[in-house]
Amino acid sequence: MDLPRPERALIPRPGKMAPRPGRFRLDHTTRLRVTPGAEAAAALLRTSLAPATGLRLDHADDGSFVLALDPGLSGLGDEGYGLTVGSGGVLLRAARPTGLLRGVQTVRQLLPYEALSDAPRRAVRWELPGVEITDVPRHSWRGAMLDVARHFQPADYLRRYVDLLALHKLNVLHLHLTDDQGWRMPVAAYPRLTEVGGRRSESMIGPSGSDRFDGRPHAGHYTRAELSELVAYAAGLGVTVLPEIGAPGHVRAALAAYPELGNDPGRRLEVWTRWGVCRNVLGVGDHVLDFFRTVLDEVMDVFPSPYLHIGGDEVPTDEWEASPVARARARGLGLPGPHRLHGWFMARMAEHVVRADRRPVAWAETGTELPRECTVMSWREPAHAWAAARRGHDVVHADHRATYFDYARTAGPLEPPAQPGPVVDLRTVHGIDLTPSTPDPAPARRVLGAQGQVWTEFVRTPDHIEYLAFPRLCALADQVWGPSRTWQDFRRRLTGHQARLDALRVPHDTPPAVPVPCVDSAAVPLPYDAAAASSRPRPSPHGAPRT
C-alpha cells in the first residue's frame, strides 16, 4: 500500500497549514542560523535527526535553516510556532523556547518517515515539502500517565517514553510513583519506603479477586539522581514530569515500611501482592501528617513541576470507623463521622503544597469532595469533571472509558491480558469530548485538557506498554492539541503515521509476547534495550474502574 506523503499524515494536525511551492533539501551543506534563545531547539533538531541522516547541521550566520525566538509573536502563546518552508530555506519562529521545540517535532514529521529511525538510512532524500504552518495548541494539559508502582520500569525506558510523548506534542508525563504494591520514590528521611516498600514477594495473576500468584519477587526504585536526570531530559523536550504520591489510600507499601502510619500501629503488613482496592489506609494522627509533609517536601525538591499529584482516590473508611483515634479526630473537627476525614486529610495535604507555591492535583471520585485548591483529575464520570469546573476547580479529563489504556484495545482473542472493563478502542479515544454541555463559558475555561493512563497490573514490559499506548495516545494527542478533527480525517493521517511508529520500533500493531517474569528482588533492573527490542518482527500496516 502506498503511504500518504508525510505532510498529509501529521499527528497532531497543525491548526493552519497551507502548501507552498518548492521543496527544501537537507544535506551536508545545510547550516542552521540560531538566534539567542533558540539553542535548545537547535540541539533537539540536531540530536534527533543525526542517527538516521548523519547530518551535522552546524551553526552558520548565513544558514538557510533559521530557528528564531521572537517575543513579538506573543499571540502564539507559550507553545505555538510558525513554520515556513520554501525551496530557498526554512524559518521556524516562536515567542517562547517551548514553541520552537514543538515546531522541531513538526519538522521531524514533515521529513520522510525514515527520519525517525535510530540507525543510518541510506539513499533517502531528506526533503521538507513547501508549507506554511501556524500552530497553537487548544489545551495546555496534554498528558500521559504511566504507573511504575505496580510494575517498575527503569529510568532509561522513561526517557524513551518521554521521546514518544514529545513527538506527539504531549507535554505532561504523569508518573504514578507509589501504591499498595510498590513505592518507587526515595525519601532520605525514610529509607524504608524503598528498602521495604520497594519490593513485594509476588504478584497476582489475573484480575482483582484472583487467588493465583506468580511466586516471583518484584522490586525496583529510582535514585534521586535518576529522577533529577529524567526531569532535566524531559524539560529539554518541553515535557513536564508530574509526580504522584498517593494518600490516604493506596498506601499499603508505605504501611509495610512504617506500620506506625496506620490505624493499628502494632500490626505488621507486607507490601500488597494483590490487585484491587486495599482496605488499609493511613491513620489520621499528627505524626502521619508530618510524615507526608516531609515526603512531599522531598518530592517537590526533586520535581520542579508547578503541579504535584497527591492521589486521593479509592479510600475505604472501614479502618477509620473502627479506630478510636479516627473517631476522636472526627469529633474534634465537628465532622458527622470518620467517613468525612477523607476531605479533611486531602485539605491538609493540599494546604502544604499550596504553601510551597505549587498546585495540588487529585483524582476526583465525584467532582465535589476535593479542596478548592485542587486541580481535579476526573476519572469516573465526565459529569464529575463539569461539576468540579462549575465549583471552580481546574479540570483534567481522565474518563476511564476513553483514556484508560489498560483496558483492551479490541475484543479480539489475541489481545494480551487487560483490566476487566469496557473496550477502549481507537475511535472511542479520538471521540473524547472536552466541551461542556452548558452555554456558560466559565466551566470550559477551567478545562486544562486531558491525558491517557497506562495502569500496569497486567503490564510488565516496555513492549506491552507501547502496544497499549499506541496508537491510542496518537488519537488523544490529535484531539487535545488542535480543533476537533473528524474520525475519517484522523484515520487517513494515521495510515502514514504508523510508518513513523514502525521507524521508532513501537509495537503498535502486534500484540506483545507472553510477558517476561517480574524483576527479581536480588537483581538490578535491566535497562530498556532498543536494539534487542528491534530484533523482534514488527509488521507494518486494545468493567472495572481504576484499581
Coordinates of C-alpha atoms in Angstrom, one line a residue:
M1 CA 0.0 0.0 0.0
D2 CA 1.3 3.4 -0.9
L3 CA 1.6 5.7 2.1
P4 CA 0.5 9.3 2.0
R5 CA 3.2 11.9 1.9
P6 CA 4.4 12.9 5.4
E7 CA 2.8 16.3 5.3
R8 CA -0.6 14.7 4.8
A9 CA 0.0 12.4 7.9
L10 CA 0.9 14.8 10.6
I11 CA -0.3 13.9 14.1
P12 CA -1.4 16.1 15.7
R13 CA -2.6 18.0 12.7
P14 CA -1.5 21.7 12.8
G15 CA -4.1 24.3 13.3
K16 CA -3.4 26.1 10.0
M17 CA -1.4 24.6 7.2
A18 CA -1.1 25.6 3.5
P19 CA 1.2 24.3 0.8
R20 CA 3.9 26.4 -0.8
P21 CA 5.8 25.8 -4.0
G22 CA 9.2 24.0 -3.9
R23 CA 10.9 21.7 -1.5
F24 CA 13.9 22.2 0.8
R25 CA 16.6 19.6 0.9
L26 CA 18.7 19.0 4.0
D27 CA 22.2 17.7 3.2
H28 CA 25.7 18.0 4.4
T29 CA 25.9 21.7 3.3
T30 CA 22.8 22.7 5.3
R31 CA 23.6 25.0 8.2
L32 CA 21.4 26.4 11.0
R33 CA 21.1 30.0 11.9
V34 CA 20.2 30.1 15.5
T35 CA 19.1 33.3 17.3
P36 CA 19.6 33.8 21.0
G37 CA 17.1 31.7 23.0
A38 CA 16.7 29.1 20.2
E39 CA 19.7 27.0 21.2
A40 CA 17.7 24.2 22.9
A41 CA 15.5 23.7 19.8
A42 CA 18.6 23.6 17.5
A43 CA 20.2 21.0 19.8
L44 CA 17.0 18.9 19.6
L45 CA 16.9 19.1 15.9
R46 CA 20.5 18.0 15.5
T47 CA 20.3 15.2 18.0
S48 CA 17.0 13.8 16.8
L49 CA 17.9 13.8 13.1
A50 CA 21.6 12.7 13.4
P51 CA 21.1 8.9 13.8
A52 CA 19.1 8.4 10.6
T53 CA 20.5 11.2 8.4
G54 CA 24.1 11.6 9.6
L55 CA 23.8 15.3 9.2
R56 CA 25.7 17.7 11.5
L57 CA 23.6 20.8 10.9
D58 CA 26.2 23.1 12.3
H59 CA 25.6 26.8 13.0
A60 CA 26.4 29.5 10.5
D61 CA 25.4 33.2 10.5
D62 CA 24.1 32.8 6.9
G63 CA 22.5 29.4 7.5
S64 CA 19.4 28.6 5.4
F65 CA 17.5 26.9 8.2
V66 CA 16.6 29.6 10.7
L67 CA 15.4 29.0 14.2
A68 CA 14.3 32.3 15.8
L69 CA 12.9 33.3 19.1
D70 CA 10.7 36.4 18.6
P71 CA 8.9 37.7 21.7
G72 CA 6.8 39.8 19.3
L73 CA 4.9 36.7 18.4
S74 CA 3.0 36.7 21.7
G75 CA -0.2 35.7 20.0
L76 CA 1.3 32.2 19.6
G77 CA 1.4 31.7 23.4
D78 CA 3.9 29.5 25.2
E79 CA 3.8 26.6 22.8
G80 CA 2.7 27.9 19.4
Y81 CA 5.0 28.3 16.5
G82 CA 5.2 29.4 12.9
L83 CA 7.0 27.4 10.2
T84 CA 7.7 28.4 6.6
V85 CA 9.4 26.0 4.2
G86 CA 10.4 27.0 0.7
S87 CA 13.0 26.0 -1.8
G88 CA 15.4 28.6 -0.5
G89 CA 15.2 27.9 3.2
V90 CA 13.3 27.2 6.4
L91 CA 12.1 29.6 9.0
L92 CA 10.9 28.3 12.4
R93 CA 9.7 31.1 14.8
A94 CA 8.1 31.2 18.2
A95 CA 7.5 33.6 21.0
R96 CA 8.8 31.1 23.6
P97 CA 11.5 28.4 23.5
T98 CA 8.9 25.7 24.1
G99 CA 7.1 26.8 20.9
L100 CA 10.3 26.1 19.0
L101 CA 10.5 22.6 20.5
R102 CA 7.0 21.9 19.2
G103 CA 8.0 23.2 15.8
V104 CA 11.0 20.9 15.7
Q105 CA 8.7 17.9 16.2
T106 CA 6.7 19.1 13.2
V107 CA 9.8 19.3 11.1
R108 CA 10.7 15.7 12.1
Q109 CA 7.3 14.6 10.9
L110 CA 7.5 16.5 7.7
L111 CA 10.6 14.7 6.7
P112 CA 10.5 11.2 5.1
Y113 CA 9.2 8.6 7.7
E114 CA 12.7 7.1 7.9
A115 CA 14.0 10.2 9.6
L116 CA 12.7 8.9 12.9
S117 CA 14.9 5.8 12.8
D118 CA 17.8 5.4 15.3
A119 CA 20.0 3.8 12.6
P120 CA 21.6 5.2 9.5
R121 CA 19.2 5.2 6.5
R122 CA 20.9 5.3 3.1
A123 CA 19.7 6.6 -0.2
V124 CA 16.9 8.8 1.3
R125 CA 16.5 12.3 0.1
W126 CA 15.9 14.3 3.2
E127 CA 13.5 16.9 1.9
L128 CA 10.9 19.1 3.5
P129 CA 7.8 20.0 1.5
G130 CA 7.0 23.6 0.8
V131 CA 4.5 24.6 3.5
E132 CA 3.2 27.4 5.7
I133 CA 2.1 26.5 9.2
T134 CA 0.8 28.4 12.1
D135 CA 0.1 26.2 15.0
V136 CA -1.2 26.9 18.6
P137 CA -2.5 24.2 21.0
R138 CA -6.1 24.3 22.1
H139 CA -5.3 22.8 25.6
S140 CA -2.4 23.4 27.9
W141 CA -2.5 20.0 29.5
R142 CA -1.8 17.1 27.1
G143 CA -0.6 14.3 29.2
A144 CA 0.1 10.6 29.7
M145 CA 0.2 8.7 33.0
L146 CA 2.5 5.7 33.5
D147 CA 2.1 3.5 36.5
V148 CA 5.6 2.5 37.7
A149 CA 4.3 1.4 41.1
R150 CA 2.6 -1.8 40.1
H151 CA 5.4 -2.8 37.7
F152 CA 8.6 -0.9 37.8
Q153 CA 10.3 0.4 34.7
P154 CA 13.9 1.6 34.6
A155 CA 14.8 5.3 34.1
D156 CA 16.2 4.9 30.7
Y157 CA 12.9 3.5 29.4
L158 CA 11.1 6.5 30.9
R159 CA 13.4 8.7 28.7
R160 CA 12.2 6.8 25.6
Y161 CA 8.6 7.2 26.7
V162 CA 9.3 11.0 27.0
D163 CA 10.6 11.0 23.5
L164 CA 7.4 9.4 22.2
L165 CA 5.2 11.9 24.1
A166 CA 7.2 14.8 22.8
L167 CA 6.9 13.7 19.2
H168 CA 3.1 13.8 19.6
K169 CA 3.3 17.2 21.3
L170 CA 2.1 15.8 24.6
N171 CA 3.6 17.9 27.4
V172 CA 3.0 16.1 30.7
L173 CA 4.4 12.7 31.9
H174 CA 2.4 11.8 35.0
L175 CA 4.4 9.3 37.0
H176 CA 2.4 7.2 39.4
L177 CA 5.2 6.5 41.8
T178 CA 3.6 4.9 44.8
D179 CA 0.8 2.5 45.5
D180 CA -0.2 -0.6 47.6
Q181 CA 2.2 -2.8 45.5
G182 CA 5.3 -0.6 45.5
W183 CA 7.0 2.6 46.5
R184 CA 9.5 3.9 43.9
M185 CA 10.5 7.4 45.1
P186 CA 13.4 7.6 47.5
V187 CA 12.9 9.8 50.6
A188 CA 16.1 10.4 52.6
A189 CA 14.4 10.8 56.0
Y190 CA 12.5 7.5 55.5
P191 CA 14.8 5.0 53.7
R192 CA 12.5 2.0 54.5
L193 CA 10.0 3.4 52.0
T194 CA 12.1 2.0 49.2
E195 CA 14.1 -0.6 51.2
V196 CA 10.9 -2.4 52.3
G197 CA 8.1 -0.7 50.3
G198 CA 10.0 -1.0 47.0
R199 CA 9.7 -4.8 46.8
R200 CA 7.0 -7.4 47.0
S201 CA 7.2 -11.1 47.4
E202 CA 5.0 -12.0 44.4
S203 CA 2.3 -10.6 42.1
M204 CA -1.3 -11.7 41.5
I205 CA -2.0 -13.3 38.2
G206 CA -5.3 -12.3 36.7
P207 CA -7.8 -9.6 37.8
S208 CA -8.6 -8.4 41.3
G209 CA -10.0 -11.3 43.3
S210 CA -7.9 -14.0 41.7
D211 CA -6.2 -16.5 44.0
R212 CA -3.3 -17.1 41.6
F213 CA 0.1 -15.7 42.1
D214 CA 3.3 -15.9 40.1
G215 CA 5.6 -16.7 43.1
R216 CA 8.3 -14.3 41.8
P217 CA 9.6 -11.3 43.8
H218 CA 9.3 -7.9 42.1
A219 CA 11.5 -4.9 43.1
G220 CA 12.8 -1.6 41.9
H221 CA 13.1 2.0 42.8
Y222 CA 14.7 5.1 41.4
T223 CA 17.6 7.1 42.8
R224 CA 17.2 10.8 43.4
A225 CA 19.8 11.3 40.6
E226 CA 17.8 9.2 38.1
L227 CA 14.7 11.2 38.8
S228 CA 16.5 14.6 38.5
E229 CA 18.1 13.5 35.3
L230 CA 14.7 12.4 33.9
V231 CA 13.2 15.8 34.8
A232 CA 16.0 17.6 33.0
Y233 CA 15.8 15.4 30.0
A234 CA 12.1 15.9 29.7
A235 CA 12.4 19.6 30.1
G236 CA 14.8 19.6 27.1
L237 CA 11.8 18.3 25.1
G238 CA 9.2 20.6 26.6
V239 CA 7.7 17.9 28.8
T240 CA 6.9 18.4 32.5
V241 CA 7.2 15.4 34.8
L242 CA 4.3 15.3 37.2
P243 CA 5.0 13.1 40.3
E244 CA 2.2 11.4 42.1
I245 CA 2.5 10.4 45.7
G246 CA -0.9 9.0 46.7
A247 CA -2.7 9.3 50.0
P248 CA -4.6 8.5 52.2
G249 CA -5.5 5.3 50.3
H250 CA -3.3 3.1 48.0
V251 CA -0.6 3.3 50.7
R252 CA 0.0 -0.4 51.7
A253 CA 3.7 -0.2 50.7
A254 CA 4.2 2.7 53.0
L255 CA 2.4 1.0 55.8
A256 CA 4.6 -2.1 55.3
A257 CA 7.7 0.1 55.7
Y258 CA 6.4 2.2 58.6
P259 CA 3.5 0.5 60.5
E260 CA 3.1 3.5 62.8
L261 CA 1.5 5.3 59.9
G262 CA -1.6 3.0 60.0
N263 CA -4.7 2.7 62.1
D264 CA -3.3 -0.3 64.0
P265 CA 0.4 0.5 64.6
G266 CA 1.1 -2.9 66.2
R267 CA 0.0 -4.7 63.1
R268 CA 2.8 -5.7 60.7
L269 CA 1.8 -5.7 57.0
E270 CA 3.6 -6.8 53.9
V271 CA 3.6 -4.9 50.6
W272 CA 0.4 -5.9 48.9
T273 CA 0.6 -8.7 46.3
R274 CA -3.0 -8.4 45.1
W275 CA -4.7 -6.0 42.7
G276 CA -7.8 -4.1 43.6
V277 CA -8.7 -1.7 46.4
C278 CA -6.8 -2.4 49.6
R279 CA -8.7 -1.7 52.8
N280 CA -5.6 -0.4 54.6
V281 CA -5.4 3.3 54.8
L282 CA -3.3 5.9 56.6
G283 CA -4.1 6.9 60.1
V284 CA -5.1 10.5 61.0
G285 CA -2.7 11.4 63.7
D286 CA -0.5 14.5 63.6
H287 CA 2.6 12.3 63.1
V288 CA 1.1 10.9 59.8
L289 CA 0.5 14.4 58.5
D290 CA 4.1 15.4 59.5
F291 CA 5.4 12.3 57.7
F292 CA 3.7 13.1 54.5
R293 CA 4.6 16.7 54.6
T294 CA 8.3 15.6 54.8
V295 CA 7.7 13.2 51.9
L296 CA 6.0 15.9 49.8
D297 CA 8.9 18.4 50.6
E298 CA 11.4 16.0 49.1
V299 CA 9.2 15.3 46.1
M300 CA 8.9 19.0 45.4
D301 CA 12.7 19.4 45.8
V302 CA 13.3 16.8 43.1
F303 CA 10.4 17.7 40.7
P304 CA 10.1 21.4 39.8
S305 CA 6.7 20.8 38.2
P306 CA 4.2 23.6 39.2
Y307 CA 1.8 20.7 39.9
L308 CA 2.0 17.9 42.4
H309 CA -0.4 14.9 42.4
I310 CA -1.5 13.8 45.9
G311 CA -3.8 10.9 44.9
G312 CA -7.0 10.9 46.9
D313 CA -8.9 8.1 45.2
E314 CA -10.5 4.9 46.4
V315 CA -10.2 5.4 50.2
P316 CA -12.2 2.8 52.2
T317 CA -13.1 4.2 55.6
D318 CA -13.6 0.9 57.5
E319 CA -10.4 1.3 59.5
W320 CA -11.3 4.9 60.4
E321 CA -14.8 3.8 61.5
A322 CA -13.2 1.2 63.8
S323 CA -10.3 3.4 65.1
P324 CA -10.8 5.3 68.4
V325 CA -8.2 7.8 67.2
A326 CA -10.0 8.5 64.0
R327 CA -13.4 8.8 65.7
A328 CA -11.9 11.2 68.2
R329 CA -10.3 13.2 65.4
A330 CA -13.7 13.4 63.6
R331 CA -15.5 14.5 66.8
G332 CA -12.8 17.2 67.5
L333 CA -13.3 18.6 64.0
G334 CA -17.1 18.6 64.3
L335 CA -17.5 16.1 61.5
P336 CA -20.5 13.8 61.3
G337 CA -18.3 10.7 61.3
P338 CA -14.9 9.3 60.4
H339 CA -16.0 8.8 56.8
R340 CA -15.6 12.6 56.4
L341 CA -12.0 12.5 57.3
H342 CA -11.0 12.0 53.6
G343 CA -11.8 15.6 52.8
W344 CA -10.0 16.8 55.9
F345 CA -6.9 14.8 55.1
M346 CA -6.8 16.0 51.5
A347 CA -7.2 19.6 52.6
R348 CA -4.2 19.3 54.9
M349 CA -2.0 17.9 52.1
A350 CA -3.3 20.5 49.6
E351 CA -2.5 23.3 52.0
H352 CA 1.0 22.1 52.4
V353 CA 1.5 22.0 48.6
V354 CA 0.0 25.5 48.2
R355 CA 2.3 26.9 50.9
A356 CA 5.2 25.7 48.7
D357 CA 3.7 27.7 45.8
R358 CA 2.7 24.6 43.9
R359 CA -0.7 23.4 42.7
P360 CA -2.1 20.1 44.1
V361 CA -3.8 17.7 41.7
A362 CA -6.1 14.9 42.9
W363 CA -8.3 12.1 41.5
A364 CA -11.9 13.0 41.7
E365 CA -14.5 10.5 42.8
T366 CA -17.5 12.7 42.4
G367 CA -16.1 16.2 41.4
T368 CA -17.4 17.8 44.6
E369 CA -15.4 16.4 47.5
L370 CA -11.9 17.9 47.0
P371 CA -10.5 21.0 48.5
R372 CA -10.9 24.1 46.3
E373 CA -7.1 24.4 45.8
C374 CA -7.0 21.1 43.9
T375 CA -6.9 20.6 40.2
V376 CA -9.3 17.8 39.6
M377 CA -8.4 14.8 37.5
S378 CA -11.9 13.3 36.8
W379 CA -11.9 9.6 36.0
R380 CA -15.2 8.1 36.9
E381 CA -17.7 10.2 35.0
P382 CA -17.4 13.1 32.6
A383 CA -20.3 14.7 34.6
H384 CA -17.9 14.9 37.6
A385 CA -15.5 17.0 35.6
W386 CA -18.1 19.5 34.8
A387 CA -19.4 19.5 38.4
A388 CA -15.8 20.3 39.5
A389 CA -15.4 23.0 36.9
R390 CA -18.7 24.7 38.0
R391 CA -17.4 24.6 41.5
G392 CA -14.3 26.5 40.5
H393 CA -11.7 23.7 40.1
D394 CA -9.4 23.5 37.1
V395 CA -10.0 20.1 35.4
V396 CA -8.1 17.5 33.5
H397 CA -10.3 14.9 31.8
A398 CA -9.3 11.3 32.5
D399 CA -12.5 9.4 31.9
H400 CA -11.7 5.7 32.3
R401 CA -14.0 4.7 29.4
A402 CA -12.0 6.8 27.0
T403 CA -8.5 7.3 28.4
Y404 CA -7.6 4.1 30.4
F405 CA -5.3 2.2 28.1
D406 CA -5.0 -0.8 30.5
Y407 CA -8.5 -1.7 29.1
A408 CA -8.3 -3.8 25.9
R409 CA -7.9 -2.2 22.5
T410 CA -10.2 -4.6 20.9
A411 CA -12.3 -7.6 21.9
G412 CA -10.1 -9.9 19.7
P413 CA -8.8 -13.3 21.1
L414 CA -5.2 -12.3 20.5
E415 CA -5.3 -9.4 22.9
P416 CA -2.9 -9.6 25.9
P417 CA -4.3 -9.6 29.4
A418 CA -6.2 -6.4 30.2
Q419 CA -8.1 -4.8 33.0
P420 CA -11.7 -6.1 33.1
G421 CA -13.9 -3.5 31.7
P422 CA -15.0 -1.8 28.5
V423 CA -13.1 -2.0 25.3
V424 CA -11.4 1.4 24.7
D425 CA -10.8 1.3 21.0
L426 CA -9.2 3.9 18.9
R427 CA -12.4 5.6 17.8
T428 CA -13.5 6.0 21.4
V429 CA -10.3 7.7 22.4
H430 CA -10.5 10.1 19.4
G431 CA -14.1 10.9 20.3
I432 CA -13.2 12.3 23.7
D433 CA -15.4 15.3 24.2
L434 CA -13.9 18.2 26.2
T435 CA -16.8 20.5 25.5
P436 CA -19.2 21.2 28.4
S437 CA -23.0 20.7 27.9
T438 CA -23.8 24.2 29.1
P439 CA -23.8 27.6 27.5
D440 CA -21.9 29.0 30.5
P441 CA -18.3 29.6 29.2
A442 CA -16.8 29.6 32.7
P443 CA -16.5 25.7 33.0
A444 CA -14.9 25.4 29.6
R445 CA -12.2 27.9 30.6
R446 CA -11.3 25.7 33.5
V447 CA -10.7 22.6 31.4
L448 CA -6.9 22.3 31.1
G449 CA -7.0 19.3 28.8
A450 CA -6.9 15.5 29.1
Q451 CA -4.5 12.7 29.5
G452 CA -4.2 8.9 28.8
Q453 CA -3.5 6.4 31.5
V454 CA -1.5 3.2 31.4
W455 CA -2.0 1.3 34.7
T456 CA 0.3 -1.7 34.9
E457 CA -1.3 -4.5 37.0
F458 CA -1.0 -6.7 33.8
V459 CA 1.8 -4.8 32.1
R460 CA 5.4 -5.8 32.8
T461 CA 7.4 -4.9 29.7
P462 CA 8.1 -1.8 27.6
D463 CA 6.7 -3.6 24.5
H464 CA 3.4 -4.1 26.3
I465 CA 3.3 -0.5 27.5
E466 CA 3.8 0.8 24.0
Y467 CA 1.3 -1.6 22.5
L468 CA -1.3 -0.4 24.9
A469 CA -0.4 3.3 24.5
F470 CA -0.1 3.5 20.7
P471 CA -1.8 4.4 18.6
R472 CA -4.4 5.4 21.2
L473 CA -2.1 8.2 22.5
C474 CA -1.9 9.4 18.9
A475 CA -5.7 9.8 18.9
L476 CA -5.7 11.6 22.2
A477 CA -2.9 13.9 21.1
D478 CA -4.8 14.8 17.9
Q479 CA -7.9 15.9 19.8
V480 CA -6.2 17.8 22.7
W481 CA -3.8 19.8 20.5
G482 CA -6.0 21.3 17.9
P483 CA -9.6 21.9 16.9
S484 CA -11.7 18.8 16.9
R485 CA -10.9 16.6 14.0
T486 CA -13.2 14.0 12.3
W487 CA -12.6 10.4 12.7
Q488 CA -12.2 9.9 9.0
D489 CA -9.5 12.6 8.8
F490 CA -7.6 11.1 11.7
R491 CA -7.7 7.6 10.2
R492 CA -6.3 8.9 6.9
R493 CA -3.4 10.5 8.6
L494 CA -2.8 7.6 10.9
T495 CA -2.2 5.4 7.9
G496 CA 1.0 7.3 7.2
H497 CA 1.9 7.9 10.8
Q498 CA 2.1 4.2 11.5
A499 CA 5.2 4.2 9.4
R500 CA 6.7 6.6 11.9
L501 CA 5.8 4.3 14.7
D502 CA 7.5 1.5 12.8
A503 CA 10.6 3.6 12.3
L504 CA 10.6 4.1 16.1
R505 CA 10.1 0.4 16.7
V506 CA 6.9 1.0 18.6
P507 CA 4.9 -2.3 18.6
H508 CA 1.6 -0.5 17.8
D509 CA 0.1 -3.3 15.7
T510 CA 1.5 -6.5 17.1
P511 CA 0.3 -7.9 20.5
P512 CA 3.4 -8.4 22.7
A513 CA 4.7 -11.8 23.5
V514 CA 3.9 -13.5 26.8
P515 CA 5.2 -11.1 29.5
V516 CA 8.6 -11.9 30.9
P517 CA 8.9 -12.7 34.6
C518 CA 8.9 -9.8 37.0
V519 CA 12.2 -8.3 38.1
D520 CA 13.8 -10.5 40.8
S521 CA 14.3 -8.8 44.1
A522 CA 18.0 -9.6 44.1
A523 CA 18.6 -8.2 40.6
V524 CA 19.3 -4.8 39.3
P525 CA 16.6 -3.9 36.8
L526 CA 17.9 -4.1 33.2
P527 CA 17.8 -1.1 31.0
Y528 CA 15.4 -1.0 28.1
D529 CA 17.3 -2.4 25.1
A530 CA 16.0 -0.8 22.0
A531 CA 18.3 -2.9 19.8
A532 CA 17.1 -6.1 21.3
A533 CA 13.5 -5.0 21.0
S534 CA 14.0 -4.2 17.4
S535 CA 15.1 -7.7 16.6
R536 CA 11.6 -9.0 17.1
P537 CA 9.3 -8.8 14.0
R538 CA 7.2 -5.7 13.6
P539 CA 4.7 -5.9 10.7
S540 CA 3.6 -2.5 9.4
P541 CA 0.2 -1.7 8.4
H542 CA -6.6 -2.9 22.6
G543 CA -15.6 -3.1 33.7
A544 CA -13.9 -2.1 36.4
P545 CA -12.8 1.4 37.4
R546 CA -9.2 2.0 38.3
T547 CA -7.7 -0.1 41.0

